[in-house]
Amino acid sequence: MVQNTREFLVQQVLLDPDRESSIRLKKPLSHISRERIDRPVIYVGMATCGRAAGAAATFRAIREYLDENAVNADLVEGGCVGYCAAEPIVDVQLPGRSRVSFSRIRAEMVQNLLDEVLNNNLPVEHLIGQYASQIHQPWEDAPPIHEHPFFRHQQKLLLEHCGILDPVSIEEYIACGGYWAFADTIARLTPVQVCRLIEESGLAGRGGGGYSAGKKWAIALNTTSDQRYFVCNAVESDPGSYMNRAIIESNPHRLLEAMLIGAYATGSSKAYIFIRKEFRLAIQRLKVALEQAREYGLTGHHIFDSGVNIDIIIKEGARAFVCGEETALNNSIEGKRAMPSFKPPFPAIQGLWNKPTIVNNVETLFNVPLILKNGPEWFATLGTPESKGTKVFTLSGKIRSNGTIEVPMGMTFREIIEKIGGGISSDKAFKAIILGINSGSYIIEETLDTRVDFAELKNIGSALGSGAFVVVDEDTCMVDMARYFTAFFKKESCGKCIPCREGTARMLEIMESSARRPSGDNSFQPLERFKGVMQLKGLAAVIKDTSLCSLGRSSPNAILNTLKHFKTEFDAHIFERKCPANVCRDMRIFSIDVDLCTGCTACYKKCPVDAIIGSPRSPHFIVEEKCIGCGTCYEVCKFNAVLIK
């Protein structure tokens, strides 16, 4: 990027003498970005994941420590660095020393930690590592944080500032290169050129479809209209995925910059960020960031005297899963019921209020400033020939290290589990990776060496999904998992089209029947079970072919993939009436080994339906007809006397 463009942005936004806030900003950019500091800075990971782990109590304990000891230090509510398994995370940076990071710091540990670090002693317990710096003195015996197993194999481009910068400091974001791409774009490029650069980069939509973002933008730009709209889809209602929420909480200004570039490129004067109202922290930080951007003239009318007008509006929407579908999302923004519309016409031609509208998700947009800043050639060198850039996942499930990760396209799923996730927890056998409920895709042992690549996943009949990456082991019942997915789709169906509304209900009935022990008063029940399972594939095919939107068409995927990859588990439920993983509670039969039972009465007291009989200090028995299979007796027995058949 041309140097004078950077100087223009810095002068206009940070050091303008006419701005009331510029008084505290008249200092070198290295001080604004905290590269050089004159007093300690303490960062606490205060994204939602950190707060759930107790970071709020840790933050209060640090503030009390600073007040009680009269320590002149800055205390920053940071974002999520991605290593959610290590929360609460506390970073400390002393003047002239490298920044160090500590994991699992509870409130009662704060005093000992700060007593040591503020006196230039480095406690090795709970130490994650230190950040590399060319101007700071490193700590002895502190490993570089980028060499930590969780971070070593990641390629952080979209997450580069997450958990590092103060998420609600526009000054810090700009000092580290933020908004420079936007300033250069409106100063030197036409909208047509921007669309062409995005297309040349090879950026594909990260919402699961993988369509070229640049081509999509060009369609809207070339559609004749007096008004266009640019929309960010930040709904993220896919179970097992929270990456969009995490990166918005950690770096809201990056999203705003991407929205400004996208709106300019498509000729849109209004942009909407559609986000779930439950994401309170993300919304709060977005509002602060948007107010700062308005204050510094980055949004609104006649931006930087360029004649460009862009307003960004935060729209809080329902958590409905269907809002993730672009036409349903547009209907919700208009104040209508969130229901999908027929396509074509596609939103890029006829969307909000029948005007050309671009809808991109958060991850797609986070790539945009990087592409404009470094050039499409740089981005095209990342990833694989078919899939450029990186991919952000929410790594969760039966894994040792969970969190938000960013890996280069082309990395295998096996490498992600073993190198970043640390392997399967409890040394259980791997069973599958679930790539989001929307795609319903499974990566099994035979396909575990498949690369993160749109084309390769398509070749094995799978899809990348929106970013959920849930690892399940041998203790997971895949029939029960498919039943959960089907119940989710039934609940979330908008009800507009009959195949989705009625089809998911019928599939759920069949799945529930398959995972239930037959009652003795219905002689036709076995026949109904077999008939239902035989109809599953045909019913799923009808739903996939005739549902209105992509969400409805994907609703049978979990069942079809379970039948394809885990048919033996289905057969065990249907023919043997057993759940191999002992998960389906309606199929579990509990009994008590009289030789091991001591008559302690623990199970007798905890049984919710009084299905256990016996006298103290004598063997107990379970009345099978009354047992509901809850497993409470199995959990409370200290003598391993309760058995599962």
XYZ file of C-alpha atoms in Angstrom:
645
model
C 0.000 0.000 0.000
C 1.192 3.492 -0.760
C 2.749 5.146 2.262
C 1.020 8.532 1.851
C -2.367 6.821 2.061
C -1.431 5.507 5.486
C -0.221 8.916 6.556
C -3.485 10.442 5.319
C -5.558 8.019 7.393
C -3.448 8.490 10.509
C -3.586 12.271 10.209
C -7.313 12.359 9.478
C -8.417 9.876 12.110
C -5.838 9.814 14.888
C -4.044 13.124 14.946
C -6.573 15.646 13.657
C -6.120 18.710 15.936
C -9.766 19.674 15.490
C -10.944 16.473 17.150
C -11.693 16.643 20.837
C -10.258 13.158 21.351
C -6.976 13.906 19.595
C -5.449 15.374 22.775
C -4.780 11.921 24.200
C -3.660 10.599 20.832
C -0.759 12.948 20.146
C 1.906 10.349 20.729
C 3.788 7.862 18.552
C 1.765 5.078 16.982
C 3.980 2.544 18.775
C 2.554 3.839 22.053
C -1.019 3.688 20.787
C -0.527 0.094 19.650
C 1.149 -0.721 23.007
C 4.397 -1.741 21.359
C 6.045 0.725 23.736
C 4.495 1.298 27.141
C 5.434 3.264 30.244
C 3.412 1.204 32.725
C 2.258 -2.430 33.003
C -0.644 -3.601 30.854
C -2.758 -6.568 31.933
C -5.105 -8.253 29.480
C -7.903 -10.588 30.552
C -9.709 -12.690 27.959
C -13.229 -11.391 28.455
C -15.053 -12.872 25.481
C -18.072 -15.068 26.193
C -15.936 -18.213 26.463
C -13.665 -16.544 29.014
C -16.589 -15.243 31.062
C -18.126 -18.709 31.091
C -14.871 -20.012 32.567
C -14.821 -17.366 35.323
C -12.871 -14.520 33.706
C -15.191 -11.873 35.162
C -14.223 -12.882 38.700
C -10.564 -12.918 37.678
C -10.897 -9.439 36.186
C -12.473 -8.094 39.401
C -9.718 -9.692 41.487
C -7.039 -8.024 39.339
C -8.716 -4.644 39.633
C -8.940 -5.006 43.405
C -5.263 -6.005 43.539
C -4.221 -2.941 41.543
C -6.304 -0.628 43.751
C -5.162 -2.126 47.039
C -1.495 -2.047 46.069
C -1.659 1.329 44.298
C -0.233 -0.168 41.113
C -0.380 2.172 38.139
C -1.308 -0.245 35.360
C -3.769 -0.548 32.479
C -6.356 -3.309 32.773
C -7.871 -4.321 29.424
C -10.950 -6.424 28.722
C -9.573 -8.421 25.831
C -11.098 -10.819 23.370
C -10.591 -14.521 22.721
C -7.172 -15.722 21.565
C -8.864 -18.961 20.495
C -7.533 -21.294 23.184
C -10.867 -21.704 24.971
C -9.716 -24.808 26.847
C -7.213 -22.630 28.754
C -9.632 -19.912 29.899
C -9.494 -17.713 31.909
C -6.374 -16.396 30.152
C -4.395 -13.477 31.611
C -1.607 -11.689 29.729
C 0.894 -9.336 31.375
C 3.187 -6.914 29.593
C 5.754 -4.948 31.567
C 7.624 -1.923 30.159
C 10.511 -3.198 28.083
C 9.560 -6.873 28.508
C 7.785 -9.290 26.200
C 4.126 -9.995 26.780
C 3.523 -13.266 28.612
C 0.345 -15.332 28.723
C -1.019 -17.539 31.521
C -3.840 -20.098 31.441
C -6.624 -21.029 33.849
C -6.062 -18.093 36.199
C -8.857 -18.126 38.752
C -9.617 -15.217 41.063
C -7.822 -16.752 44.056
C -4.633 -17.125 42.000
C -4.374 -13.464 41.004
C -2.373 -12.207 44.000
C 0.397 -14.784 43.709
C 0.615 -14.322 39.942
C 0.878 -10.531 40.007
C 3.188 -10.511 43.023
C 5.638 -12.524 40.969
C 5.284 -10.955 37.517
C 5.210 -7.323 38.662
C 8.496 -8.007 40.468
C 10.077 -9.397 37.312
C 9.797 -13.011 38.401
C 8.169 -15.390 35.947
C 6.086 -18.210 37.473
C 6.240 -21.188 35.140
C 3.050 -22.765 36.438
C 0.136 -22.011 34.089
C 2.526 -20.311 31.649
C 1.427 -20.618 28.009
C 4.311 -18.662 26.521
C 5.602 -15.238 25.533
C 4.905 -13.196 22.419
C 7.818 -12.620 20.067
C 9.114 -9.055 19.880
C 12.100 -7.383 18.254
C 12.159 -4.449 20.656
C 11.372 -6.106 23.996
C 13.618 -8.089 26.305
C 12.451 -11.707 26.330
C 11.837 -13.679 29.496
C 14.299 -16.456 30.172
C 12.974 -20.014 29.957
C 9.638 -18.812 28.566
C 8.779 -20.595 25.302
C 7.437 -18.579 22.349
C 3.660 -18.737 22.371
C 3.552 -19.550 18.674
C 5.426 -22.777 19.489
C 2.654 -23.951 21.804
C 1.068 -27.145 20.386
C -2.334 -25.468 20.067
C -0.966 -22.550 17.999
C 2.026 -24.081 16.212
C 0.132 -25.531 13.251
C -2.370 -22.724 12.828
C -2.078 -19.898 10.313
C -3.646 -16.891 11.952
C -4.696 -14.270 9.440
C -8.320 -13.594 10.306
C -7.630 -14.179 14.007
C -4.329 -12.293 14.090
C -5.621 -9.531 16.381
C -8.199 -11.561 18.320
C -7.264 -11.582 21.988
C -4.260 -9.353 21.262
C -5.771 -5.881 20.779
C -8.303 -4.048 22.887
C -11.478 -4.889 20.920
C -13.119 -1.507 21.577
C -10.144 0.731 20.838
C -10.294 2.174 17.333
C -6.977 3.929 17.937
C -5.213 0.657 18.684
C -6.818 -1.012 15.659
C -5.742 1.768 13.284
C -2.250 1.924 14.742
C -1.871 -1.759 13.889
C -2.968 -1.242 10.289
C -6.731 -1.220 10.637
C -8.871 0.785 8.183
C -5.794 1.377 6.011
C -7.201 -0.945 3.341
C -10.502 0.937 3.323
C -8.810 4.338 3.057
C -6.651 3.130 0.184
C -9.635 1.519 -1.549
C -11.843 4.609 -1.706
C -8.862 6.796 -2.594
C -7.452 4.721 -5.452
C -9.876 2.054 -6.683
C -13.232 2.059 -8.410
C -15.968 -0.368 -7.292
C -15.427 -2.397 -10.475
C -11.728 -2.748 -9.677
C -12.465 -3.886 -6.118
C -14.869 -6.582 -7.331
C -12.263 -7.722 -9.850
C -9.535 -7.917 -7.186
C -11.733 -9.999 -4.885
C -12.575 -12.326 -7.773
C -8.919 -12.657 -8.792
C -7.974 -13.578 -5.243
C -10.148 -16.691 -5.401
C -12.056 -15.852 -2.200
C -15.014 -18.226 -1.886
C -17.933 -17.752 0.477
C -17.334 -19.417 3.812
C -21.006 -20.023 4.544
C -20.800 -23.509 3.061
C -21.662 -22.899 -0.593
C -18.181 -21.842 -1.679
C -19.374 -19.428 -4.402
C -16.944 -16.768 -5.626
C -17.391 -13.633 -3.499
C -16.050 -11.340 -6.230
C -18.470 -12.652 -8.863
C -21.335 -12.272 -6.436
C -20.403 -8.653 -5.709
C -20.081 -7.881 -9.426
C -23.603 -9.177 -10.094
C -25.068 -6.712 -7.615
C -22.905 -3.851 -8.880
C -23.914 -4.487 -12.501
C -27.636 -4.703 -11.706
C -29.286 -1.388 -12.500
C -30.867 0.108 -9.380
C -31.131 3.363 -7.472
C -30.310 1.579 -4.200
C -28.228 -1.424 -3.182
C -27.684 -3.092 0.183
C -24.801 -4.974 1.750
C -25.610 -7.458 4.529
C -23.450 -9.407 6.968
C -24.971 -12.676 8.141
C -23.840 -13.065 11.759
C -26.733 -15.255 12.923
C -24.648 -18.401 13.590
C -27.396 -20.620 14.958
C -25.645 -23.843 13.966
C -25.159 -25.959 17.139
C -21.482 -26.514 17.850
C -20.347 -23.284 16.188
C -19.471 -20.036 17.946
C -16.572 -18.722 15.869
C -18.436 -15.731 14.392
C -19.489 -14.583 17.831
C -15.962 -15.007 19.162
C -14.242 -13.026 16.405
C -16.820 -10.222 16.528
C -16.319 -9.939 20.281
C -12.558 -9.900 19.776
C -12.181 -7.654 16.721
C -15.378 -5.769 15.789
C -13.499 -3.088 13.836
C -12.231 -5.664 11.309
C -15.851 -6.526 10.500
C -16.788 -2.866 10.131
C -13.850 -2.252 7.798
C -14.837 -5.233 5.664
C -18.434 -4.002 5.547
C -17.273 -0.567 4.390
C -15.130 -2.064 1.617
C -17.907 -4.416 0.516
C -20.522 -1.672 0.523
C -18.257 0.582 -1.546
C -17.466 -2.210 -4.011
C -21.143 -2.991 -4.621
C -22.334 0.611 -4.704
C -24.329 0.192 -1.505
C -25.013 3.200 0.669
C -26.600 1.118 3.444
C -25.149 -1.943 5.132
C -26.713 -4.197 7.759
C -25.109 -6.489 10.310
C -27.773 -9.076 11.124
C -26.852 -10.700 14.438
C -28.641 -12.842 17.001
C -29.981 -10.772 19.871
C -28.629 -13.383 22.303
C -25.071 -12.343 21.406
C -25.187 -9.522 23.935
C -21.440 -8.996 24.302
C -20.819 -9.083 20.547
C -23.609 -6.557 20.000
C -22.322 -4.325 22.774
C -18.805 -4.237 21.343
C -20.095 -3.773 17.807
C -22.121 -0.748 18.920
C -19.104 0.795 20.631
C -16.944 0.176 17.564
C -19.588 1.609 15.229
C -19.948 4.732 17.348
C -16.173 5.200 17.271
C -16.114 4.763 13.487
C -18.829 7.397 13.133
C -16.996 9.767 15.462
C -13.842 9.530 13.382
C -15.623 9.986 10.066
C -15.222 6.435 8.792
C -18.947 5.991 8.179
C -21.746 8.323 7.214
C -21.817 11.069 4.610
C -18.947 12.139 2.328
C -16.320 9.880 3.955
C -12.834 11.477 3.785
C -14.183 14.041 1.285
C -14.536 11.234 -1.237
C -18.215 11.574 -2.021
C -18.807 8.085 -0.631
C -21.806 7.656 1.684
C -22.121 4.464 3.738
C -24.281 3.881 6.813
C -23.925 0.676 8.828
C -26.927 -0.521 10.843
C -26.876 -3.278 13.471
C -30.029 -5.365 13.218
C -30.753 -7.681 16.139
C -32.684 -10.716 14.991
C -34.159 -13.915 16.305
C -32.083 -17.003 16.968
C -34.166 -18.952 14.428
C -31.980 -21.304 12.423
C -33.801 -20.386 9.226
C -32.481 -16.817 9.528
C -29.161 -18.177 8.320
C -30.762 -18.589 4.869
C -30.207 -15.342 2.959
C -33.750 -14.742 1.713
C -35.229 -15.491 5.151
C -32.647 -13.151 6.672
C -33.666 -10.383 4.261
C -37.325 -10.896 5.120
C -36.500 -10.560 8.805
C -34.613 -7.286 8.207
C -37.672 -5.964 6.382
C -39.781 -6.736 9.440
C -41.484 -9.754 7.942
C -41.608 -13.301 9.228
C -38.303 -15.081 8.606
C -39.306 -17.377 5.758
C -37.271 -18.272 2.672
C -38.329 -17.038 -0.750
C -38.132 -18.764 -4.102
C -34.877 -18.391 -6.032
C -34.295 -17.112 -8.674
C -34.240 -14.173 -8.550
C -31.264 -14.315 -6.229
C -30.713 -11.576 -3.626
C -27.770 -10.159 -5.599
C -30.367 -9.110 -8.188
C -33.505 -8.720 -6.093
C -33.100 -8.810 -2.318
C -33.963 -6.297 0.393
C -36.983 -4.267 -0.663
C -36.549 -5.799 -4.136
C -33.168 -4.106 -4.536
C -29.794 -5.772 -5.285
C -28.450 -7.156 -2.000
C -25.233 -8.957 -1.115
C -25.266 -11.316 1.870
C -21.914 -12.601 3.170
C -21.071 -14.258 6.463
C -18.567 -12.953 9.007
C -15.651 -15.196 8.068
C -15.906 -14.345 4.376
C -15.815 -10.631 5.136
C -12.857 -10.875 7.523
C -10.718 -11.856 4.509
C -11.567 -8.718 2.533
C -9.305 -6.110 4.239
C -6.364 -8.515 4.010
C -6.879 -9.028 0.289
C -7.095 -5.291 -0.396
C -4.091 -4.623 1.824
C -1.783 -7.361 0.523
C -3.137 -7.907 -2.978
C -5.055 -10.764 -4.642
C -1.827 -12.478 -5.705
C -0.808 -12.868 -2.056
C -4.153 -14.406 -1.123
C -4.125 -16.704 -4.143
C -0.869 -18.247 -2.904
C -2.589 -19.416 0.292
C -4.371 -22.735 0.496
C -4.918 -25.139 -2.407
C -5.548 -24.609 -6.119
C -9.278 -25.146 -5.564
C -9.665 -23.447 -2.170
C -7.776 -20.291 -1.301
C -6.958 -18.796 2.071
C -7.620 -20.222 5.501
C -10.589 -21.738 7.310
C -11.810 -20.927 10.794
C -13.354 -23.748 12.811
C -14.960 -24.109 16.190
C -13.060 -27.148 17.459
C -15.124 -28.951 20.111
C -16.364 -32.329 21.260
C -14.293 -35.237 22.555
C -11.004 -33.426 22.088
C -8.264 -32.433 24.527
C -7.867 -28.813 23.369
C -10.973 -27.038 22.159
C -11.394 -23.518 20.869
C -11.555 -21.310 17.798
C -8.841 -22.240 15.329
C -7.660 -21.027 11.916
C -5.912 -23.468 9.603
C -4.629 -23.167 6.036
C -6.798 -24.697 3.359
C -5.199 -28.022 2.498
C -4.564 -29.214 6.038
C -5.992 -32.678 6.699
C -8.655 -33.350 9.286
C -6.380 -35.886 10.959
C -3.722 -33.207 11.417
C -6.238 -30.837 12.987
C -7.314 -33.423 15.551
C -3.860 -34.714 16.423
C -1.678 -31.612 16.093
C -4.024 -28.839 17.243
C -6.688 -30.648 19.223
C -4.214 -32.872 21.051
C -6.017 -36.067 20.115
C -9.163 -37.701 21.429
C -9.792 -37.146 25.122
C -9.717 -40.087 27.535
C -7.893 -42.185 24.902
C -11.163 -43.336 23.373
C -11.394 -44.516 19.776
C -12.232 -41.891 17.170
C -15.621 -42.277 15.501
C -16.418 -39.188 13.410
C -16.170 -35.457 12.851
C -19.453 -33.634 12.402
C -18.992 -30.622 10.127
C -22.014 -28.627 11.210
C -25.666 -29.517 11.482
C -26.480 -27.665 8.264
C -24.229 -29.808 6.101
C -24.887 -32.974 8.124
C -21.507 -34.214 6.912
C -19.413 -36.843 8.675
C -15.680 -37.355 8.358
C -14.968 -40.937 9.428
C -11.736 -42.887 9.906
C -11.552 -43.843 6.211
C -11.784 -40.187 5.123
C -9.832 -38.615 7.985
C -6.893 -37.796 5.710
C -9.118 -35.671 3.458
C -7.877 -32.106 3.183
C -9.847 -29.004 4.107
C -10.784 -28.233 0.537
C -14.143 -27.596 -1.149
C -13.416 -29.931 -4.084
C -11.989 -32.826 -2.043
C -14.913 -32.770 0.365
C -17.346 -32.761 -2.538
C -15.592 -35.807 -3.992
C -16.304 -37.824 -0.841
C -19.920 -36.641 -0.695
C -19.319 -34.176 2.114
C -19.296 -30.399 2.538
C -17.269 -27.903 4.528
C -20.198 -26.396 6.397
C -20.183 -23.083 8.206
C -17.412 -23.851 10.693
C -18.597 -26.328 13.326
C -16.033 -29.074 13.917
C -17.391 -31.525 16.492
C -15.326 -34.622 17.272
C -17.173 -37.667 18.607
C -15.708 -40.904 19.950
C -16.817 -44.483 20.472
C -19.088 -43.513 23.364
C -21.341 -41.550 20.991
C -24.434 -43.157 19.510
C -24.735 -41.997 15.901
C -28.405 -42.983 15.754
C -29.059 -40.759 18.736
C -27.014 -38.014 17.052
C -29.103 -38.285 13.882
C -32.235 -38.187 16.003
C -31.013 -34.987 17.670
C -30.305 -33.378 14.289
C -33.741 -34.337 13.000
C -35.438 -32.956 16.116
C -33.494 -29.728 15.664
C -34.637 -29.334 12.056
C -38.244 -30.119 12.981
C -38.188 -27.460 15.677
C -36.463 -24.877 13.475
C -38.557 -25.426 10.339
C -40.297 -22.176 9.383
C -43.296 -24.213 8.204
C -43.623 -22.559 4.808
C -43.086 -25.657 2.689
C -44.780 -28.982 3.366
C -41.792 -31.280 2.618
C -39.686 -29.701 5.350
C -42.489 -29.099 7.846
C -44.127 -32.526 7.594
C -41.152 -34.521 6.369
C -38.909 -33.710 9.330
C -41.762 -34.602 11.701
C -42.214 -37.996 10.051
C -38.449 -38.660 10.061
C -38.306 -37.799 13.768
C -41.132 -40.240 14.522
C -39.215 -43.016 12.758
C -35.958 -42.155 14.550
C -37.630 -42.062 17.966
C -39.306 -45.376 17.293
C -35.943 -46.878 16.319
C -34.376 -45.829 19.607
C -37.190 -47.055 21.866
C -37.856 -50.448 23.383
C -41.165 -51.863 22.140
C -43.956 -51.917 24.673
C -45.725 -55.173 25.367
C -49.215 -53.896 24.547
C -48.620 -53.184 20.832
C -48.134 -56.271 18.690
C -47.781 -54.181 15.510
C -44.954 -52.055 16.839
C -42.071 -54.157 15.371
C -43.719 -54.046 11.949
C -44.160 -50.275 12.222
C -40.487 -49.890 13.127
C -39.271 -51.896 10.151
C -41.664 -50.159 7.794
C -40.549 -46.735 9.017
C -36.859 -47.465 8.535
C -37.500 -48.857 5.060
C -39.234 -45.590 4.149
C -36.469 -43.333 5.484
C -34.400 -43.118 2.306
C -37.391 -42.456 0.088
C -38.743 -39.835 2.460
C -35.344 -38.159 2.683
C -35.061 -38.054 -1.112
C -38.426 -36.305 -1.416
C -37.449 -33.716 1.208
C -34.103 -33.015 -0.493
C -35.724 -32.625 -3.924
C -38.749 -30.539 -3.010
C -37.893 -28.340 -0.003
C -37.911 -24.617 -0.694
C -34.564 -23.625 0.846
C -31.151 -25.159 1.374
C -31.822 -25.662 5.077
C -34.798 -27.891 4.366
C -32.894 -29.746 1.680
C -30.082 -30.475 4.110
C -32.336 -31.720 6.929
C -32.121 -35.432 5.948
C -28.321 -35.395 5.523
C -27.557 -36.584 9.046
C -29.851 -39.590 8.690
C -28.564 -40.460 5.229
C -24.943 -40.209 6.361
C -25.680 -42.331 9.434
C -27.257 -44.996 7.239
C -24.263 -44.787 4.898
C -21.422 -44.863 7.428
C -22.950 -46.406 10.580
C -25.532 -48.855 9.294
C -24.450 -51.484 11.835
C -25.546 -49.162 14.643
C -28.907 -48.717 12.944
C -29.255 -52.484 12.588
C -28.429 -53.002 16.271
C -31.197 -50.613 17.262
C -33.742 -52.167 14.893
C -33.007 -55.868 15.028
C -31.202 -56.412 18.319
C -33.020 -53.614 20.158
C -29.757 -52.503 21.706
C -27.731 -49.308 21.635
C -24.056 -50.324 21.229
C -22.907 -47.120 22.948
C -25.479 -47.463 25.764
C -26.649 -43.905 25.120
C -30.293 -44.321 24.087
C -31.923 -44.400 27.499
C -35.146 -45.999 26.245
C -33.145 -49.050 25.153
C -30.995 -49.484 28.242
C -31.818 -52.289 30.663
C -30.258 -51.984 34.104
C -29.736 -54.778 36.596
C -27.915 -55.242 39.888
C -25.253 -57.870 40.518
C -26.292 -59.343 43.844
C -22.742 -60.531 44.530
C -21.377 -56.964 44.316
C -24.294 -55.101 45.890
C -23.647 -54.187 49.554
C -27.106 -52.798 50.245
C -25.833 -49.262 50.807
C -29.221 -47.925 49.519
C -27.568 -45.138 47.481
C -29.362 -46.237 44.315
C -32.610 -46.817 46.194
C -32.620 -43.247 47.519
C -31.765 -41.640 44.165
C -34.121 -43.574 41.862
C -36.687 -41.010 40.596
C -39.443 -43.597 39.934
C -38.940 -45.983 42.893
C -37.957 -48.821 40.567
C -35.413 -50.261 43.064
C -36.416 -52.511 45.932
C -34.416 -54.034 48.750
C -33.478 -53.768 52.407
C -30.461 -52.001 53.914
C -27.289 -54.136 53.920
C -28.995 -56.660 51.600
C -28.802 -56.953 47.803
C -31.203 -54.709 45.880
C -33.149 -55.378 42.689
C -34.433 -53.247 39.793
C -38.053 -53.645 38.686
C -37.607 -53.570 34.907
C -41.228 -52.598 34.186
C -40.863 -49.420 36.251
C -37.307 -48.478 35.189
C -37.095 -45.485 32.825
C -33.420 -46.028 31.951
C -32.212 -42.724 33.383
C -28.957 -44.278 34.625
C -28.961 -42.561 38.014
C -28.367 -45.863 39.809
C -25.398 -46.587 37.547
C -23.863 -43.185 38.299
C -24.240 -43.280 42.104
C -23.147 -46.888 42.684
C -19.646 -46.940 44.198
C -19.269 -50.722 43.977
C -19.872 -51.247 40.221
C -22.837 -53.407 41.100
C -25.221 -51.809 38.579
C -24.907 -53.351 35.131
C -26.155 -52.233 31.714
C -27.455 -54.861 29.340
